[in-house]
């Protein structure tokens, strides 16, 4: 474990020009057996460098969430290889992958996924609890993160007392607070109206440009994807197009 | 880290007060039952022990018996010569109190009262630890001549005389007119419901001559002197009486010798076993309470699937989730245990008070209850906790 994260940490400290942050090499993901077999991913290869902002698009069932789950070390490929910060994720066990999520990955979900009956501040502190940070450090960093998403005045509101847009900001603060290398967002604006969606996207854009956080974001909508310079389109478990705006 | 998880668990329990109370209820009731039953058992044992000590710890009862072969039908009674022989011939004795008694009617004015009439000597008060509230013992003269005098218990006094000073008053005992010369201090009811104060005493000789018309002695009570071996006294009594009553070698005794302290030991044994038995039944309800924790924790794990998914996604290790649920279950058990102990002790005070039994809480059983309720929390919380920690984060996040 230590060796693996050590490798990853070294990669992170290196200039990073030679090794991409993320590298998918002919990744396959198969669900079920025999007649019920579904090829959710059918040989997907791509690389993503540090600091990129990528929109992942495609029809329903094309494999976007599957890709994001594997990227987030929540799942492993059935075949092929996924290298994250130089480490072959498919060789890691559950605990090691949990460690990668804890240290280097932040998640934002369509359904916000905040803990109920828990204040904004406590929600943002949660990942730091598992990192073993002190209560004082947690509180300080959670406040900073909430300030970054513009919710400094909502610290002690519980999630049920916040609007959808505000809940998603808390979720972004929670993803942000551990200083992750990558934020993965699966349809983060799917439950928001157009105005809130654009507010959230401006926030992502800002985090990417000012804090240089790598962001991978799944969306169905072109105007949401437009915030990202790079667009990857999936079709039937393969990459149909991968374009970066000049 | 673990302190933080404890805080997480406490917050979760606090946020769901109703669920917390319902989950702990089984443990609360189980612990309560154990505490109440064991405390009551202790109280009864202490009460009965005290009563036996009131009779006199090293007291030996000797009475004639018929349980031997040929002359089974006839019980040969003792008489005063046997008593004198015991006084002279058995070492290690402090007092010997011969007595005879039966149910009898006493009359004062137009008040009738049925009581127990006993003929004995002044030793009777010593071996049975009776204290005088007023008046005096029998004189040597009254004893030797069989004078019509009597000493009454409090119940007899209350019934016949009310609050009136009974000393010097004449009552009729069966057919004998008797002067009251003493009043015994009350001992109260025994656990078995006997009223010890409902009795009347007269000199043995008076009883023999005037009431029953024979010279029999029904019971000889022997108090073992301090520091003497009761068994040696019993052996001495047995060989003396066998010889006096001409029991042939090899035949069983035609009298019986019973020792109060031995009897007390037996009663204590039985009560101890009963307390343990009842406590064990209550312990089963504690186990059922533990299973209750498991049930609700399992439901809770399902209910909180999405929460568990979130925790796993943002970096919780499986062991973090395992510990959170385990600690939650342990705190539930412990809280239930503490609540059960407090309520159990409270109710024990109430019940022992109502029953007039001493309240004797046992530290051992309290510690036992606390330890086992926490332990059951862990044992029965382990399976739900394991299940929670093994959830697949992707599926857990998708769970509605
Ligand atoms: N746990 C699973 N078991 C079986 N099949 C699955 C599972 N998860 C995903 N699939 C299948 O894999 C394929 C890709 O699913 P995925 O969730 O990646 O699609 P998506 O692009 O995210 O779609 P959407 O836009 O609807 O979210 C689909 O056909 C889906 O039915
Ligand atoms: Mg999807």
Coordinates of N, CA, C and O in Angstrom, one line a residue, chain B residues 38-102:
Chain B
X38 N -32.7 -10.3 40.9 CA -31.6 -10.7 41.8 C -31.6 -9.9 43.1 O -31.4 -10.4 44.2
X39 N -32.0 -8.6 43.0 CA -32.0 -7.8 44.2 C -33.1 -8.3 45.2 O -32.9 -8.4 46.4
X40 N -34.3 -8.7 44.6 CA -35.3 -9.2 45.4 C -34.9 -10.5 46.1 O -35.1 -10.8 47.3
X41 N -34.2 -11.4 45.3 CA -33.7 -12.6 45.8 C -32.8 -12.4 47.0 O -32.9 -13.0 48.0
X42 N -31.9 -11.5 46.8 CA -31.0 -11.1 47.9 C -31.7 -10.6 49.1 O -31.4 -11.0 50.3
X43 N -32.7 -9.8 48.9 CA -33.5 -9.3 50.0 C -34.2 -10.4 50.8 O -34.1 -10.4 52.0
X44 N -34.8 -11.3 50.1 CA -35.5 -12.4 50.7 C -34.5 -13.3 51.5 O -34.8 -13.7 52.7
X45 N -33.4 -13.6 50.9 CA -32.4 -14.4 51.6 C -32.0 -13.7 52.9 O -31.9 -14.3 54.0
X46 N -31.7 -12.4 52.8 CA -31.3 -11.7 54.0 C -32.3 -11.7 55.1 O -32.1 -11.9 56.3
X47 N -33.6 -11.5 54.6 CA -34.7 -11.4 55.5 C -34.8 -12.8 56.3 O -34.9 -12.8 57.5
X48 N -34.8 -13.9 55.5 CA -35.0 -15.2 56.2 C -33.8 -15.5 57.1 O -33.9 -16.0 58.2
X49 N -32.6 -15.1 56.6 CA -31.4 -15.4 57.5 C -31.6 -14.6 58.8 O -31.3 -15.2 59.9
X50 N -32.1 -13.4 58.7 CA -32.2 -12.6 59.9 C -33.2 -13.3 60.9 O -33.0 -13.4 62.1
X51 N -34.3 -13.9 60.3 CA -35.3 -14.5 61.1 C -34.7 -15.7 61.8 O -34.9 -16.0 63.0
X52 N -33.9 -16.5 61.1 CA -33.2 -17.6 61.7 C -32.3 -17.2 62.8 O -32.2 -17.8 63.8
X53 N -31.6 -16.1 62.5 CA -30.7 -15.6 63.6 C -31.5 -15.2 64.8 O -31.0 -15.3 65.9
X54 N -32.7 -14.7 64.6 CA -33.6 -14.3 65.7 C -34.0 -15.6 66.5 O -34.1 -15.5 67.7
X55 N -34.1 -16.7 65.9 CA -34.4 -18.0 66.6 C -33.2 -18.4 67.5 O -33.3 -18.9 68.6
X56 N -32.0 -18.0 67.0 CA -30.8 -18.4 67.7 C -30.0 -19.3 66.8 O -30.4 -20.3 66.3
X57 N -28.8 -18.8 66.5 CA -27.9 -19.5 65.5 C -27.6 -20.9 65.8 O -27.7 -21.8 65.0
X58 N -27.1 -21.1 67.1 CA -26.6 -22.4 67.4 C -27.5 -23.2 68.3 O -27.2 -23.8 69.3
X59 N -28.8 -23.2 67.8 CA -29.8 -23.9 68.5 C -30.1 -25.3 68.0 O -30.1 -25.5 66.8
X60 N -30.2 -26.2 68.9 CA -30.5 -27.6 68.5 C -31.8 -28.0 69.1 O -32.1 -27.8 70.3
X61 N -32.7 -28.5 68.2 CA -34.0 -29.0 68.6 C -34.0 -30.5 68.8 O -33.6 -31.2 67.9
X62 N -34.4 -30.9 70.0 CA -34.5 -32.4 70.2 C -35.9 -32.7 70.5 O -36.6 -32.1 71.3
X63 N -36.5 -33.7 69.7 CA -37.9 -34.1 69.9 C -38.0 -35.6 69.8 O -37.3 -36.2 69.0
X64 N -39.0 -36.2 70.5 CA -39.2 -37.6 70.4 C -39.7 -37.9 69.0 O -40.4 -37.1 68.4
X65 N -39.5 -39.1 68.6 CA -39.9 -39.5 67.3 C -40.2 -41.0 67.2 O -39.9 -41.7 68.2
X66 N -40.9 -41.4 66.2 CA -41.4 -42.8 66.2 C -40.7 -43.6 65.0 O -41.1 -44.7 64.8
X67 N -39.8 -42.9 64.3 CA -39.4 -43.6 63.1 C -38.4 -44.7 63.3 O -37.4 -44.8 62.8
X68 N -38.8 -45.6 64.2 CA -38.1 -46.9 64.2 C -39.1 -48.0 64.1 O -40.3 -47.8 64.2
X69 N -38.5 -49.2 63.9 CA -39.3 -50.3 63.5 C -40.5 -50.8 64.4 O -41.6 -50.3 64.1
X70 N -40.3 -51.6 65.4 CA -41.4 -52.4 66.0 C -42.4 -51.5 66.7 O -43.6 -51.6 66.4
X71 N -42.0 -50.6 67.6 CA -43.0 -49.8 68.3 C -43.2 -48.5 67.6 O -43.2 -47.4 68.2
X72 N -43.5 -48.6 66.4 CA -43.7 -47.4 65.5 C -44.8 -46.5 66.0 O -44.8 -45.3 66.0
X73 N -45.9 -47.2 66.4 CA -47.1 -46.4 66.7 C -46.9 -45.5 67.9 O -47.4 -44.4 67.9
X74 N -46.1 -45.9 68.9 CA -46.1 -45.1 70.1 C -44.8 -44.3 70.1 O -43.7 -44.7 69.9
X75 N -45.0 -43.0 70.3 CA -43.9 -42.0 70.5 C -43.7 -41.9 72.0 O -44.6 -41.5 72.7
X76 N -42.5 -42.3 72.4 CA -42.2 -42.2 73.8 C -41.7 -40.7 74.1 O -40.7 -40.3 73.6
X77 N -42.5 -40.0 74.9 CA -42.1 -38.6 75.2 C -40.9 -38.5 76.1 O -40.5 -39.4 76.7
X78 N -40.3 -37.2 76.1 CA -39.3 -36.9 77.1 C -40.0 -36.5 78.4 O -41.1 -36.2 78.4
X79 N -39.2 -36.5 79.4 CA -39.7 -35.9 80.7 C -38.5 -35.1 81.3 O -37.4 -35.1 80.7
X80 N -38.8 -34.6 82.5 CA -37.7 -33.7 83.1 C -36.5 -34.4 83.4 O -35.4 -33.8 83.5
X81 N -36.6 -35.7 83.6 CA -35.3 -36.5 83.9 C -34.4 -36.5 82.8 O -33.2 -36.4 82.9
X82 N -35.0 -36.6 81.6 CA -34.1 -36.5 80.4 C -33.4 -35.2 80.3 O -32.3 -35.0 80.0
X83 N -34.2 -34.1 80.6 CA -33.6 -32.8 80.6 C -32.5 -32.6 81.6 O -31.4 -32.1 81.2
X84 N -32.7 -33.1 82.8 CA -31.7 -33.0 83.8 C -30.4 -33.8 83.4 O -29.3 -33.4 83.6
X85 N -30.7 -35.0 82.8 CA -29.6 -35.8 82.3 C -28.7 -35.1 81.3 O -27.5 -35.1 81.3
X86 N -29.4 -34.4 80.4 CA -28.7 -33.6 79.3 C -27.9 -32.5 80.0 O -26.7 -32.3 79.7
X87 N -28.5 -31.8 80.9 CA -27.8 -30.7 81.6 C -26.5 -31.2 82.3 O -25.5 -30.6 82.2
X88 N -26.6 -32.4 82.9 CA -25.5 -32.9 83.6 C -24.5 -33.6 82.7 O -23.3 -33.5 82.8
X89 N -25.0 -34.3 81.7 CA -24.2 -35.3 81.0 C -23.6 -34.8 79.6 O -22.8 -35.5 79.1
X90 N -24.1 -33.7 79.0 CA -23.6 -33.3 77.7 C -22.8 -32.0 77.8 O -23.3 -31.0 78.2
X91 N -21.5 -32.1 77.6 CA -20.6 -30.9 77.7 C -20.9 -29.9 76.5 O -21.4 -30.3 75.5
X92 N -20.5 -28.6 76.7 CA -20.6 -27.7 75.6 C -21.9 -27.0 75.4 O -22.2 -26.4 74.4
X93 N -22.8 -27.2 76.5 CA -24.1 -26.6 76.4 C -24.2 -25.3 77.2 O -23.7 -25.2 78.3
X94 N -24.9 -24.3 76.7 CA -25.1 -23.1 77.4 C -26.5 -23.1 78.1 O -26.6 -22.9 79.3
X95 N -27.5 -23.4 77.4 CA -28.9 -23.5 78.0 C -29.6 -24.8 77.5 O -29.4 -25.2 76.4
X96 N -30.5 -25.3 78.3 CA -31.4 -26.3 77.9 C -32.8 -25.8 78.3 O -33.1 -25.5 79.4
X97 N -33.6 -25.7 77.2 CA -35.0 -25.3 77.5 C -36.0 -26.3 77.1 O -36.2 -26.6 76.0
X98 N -36.6 -27.0 78.2 CA -37.6 -28.0 77.8 C -38.9 -27.2 77.6 O -39.2 -26.2 78.2
X99 N -39.8 -27.7 76.7 CA -41.0 -27.1 76.5 C -42.1 -28.0 76.0 O -41.8 -29.1 75.5
X100 N -43.3 -27.6 76.2 CA -44.4 -28.4 75.7 C -45.5 -27.3 75.3 O -45.5 -26.2 75.9
X101 N -46.3 -27.6 74.4 CA -47.2 -26.5 74.0 C -48.3 -27.0 73.1 O -48.2 -28.1 72.5
X102 N -49.3 -26.2 72.9 CA -50.4 -26.5 72.0 C -51.3 -25.3 71.8 O -51.1 -24.3 72.4

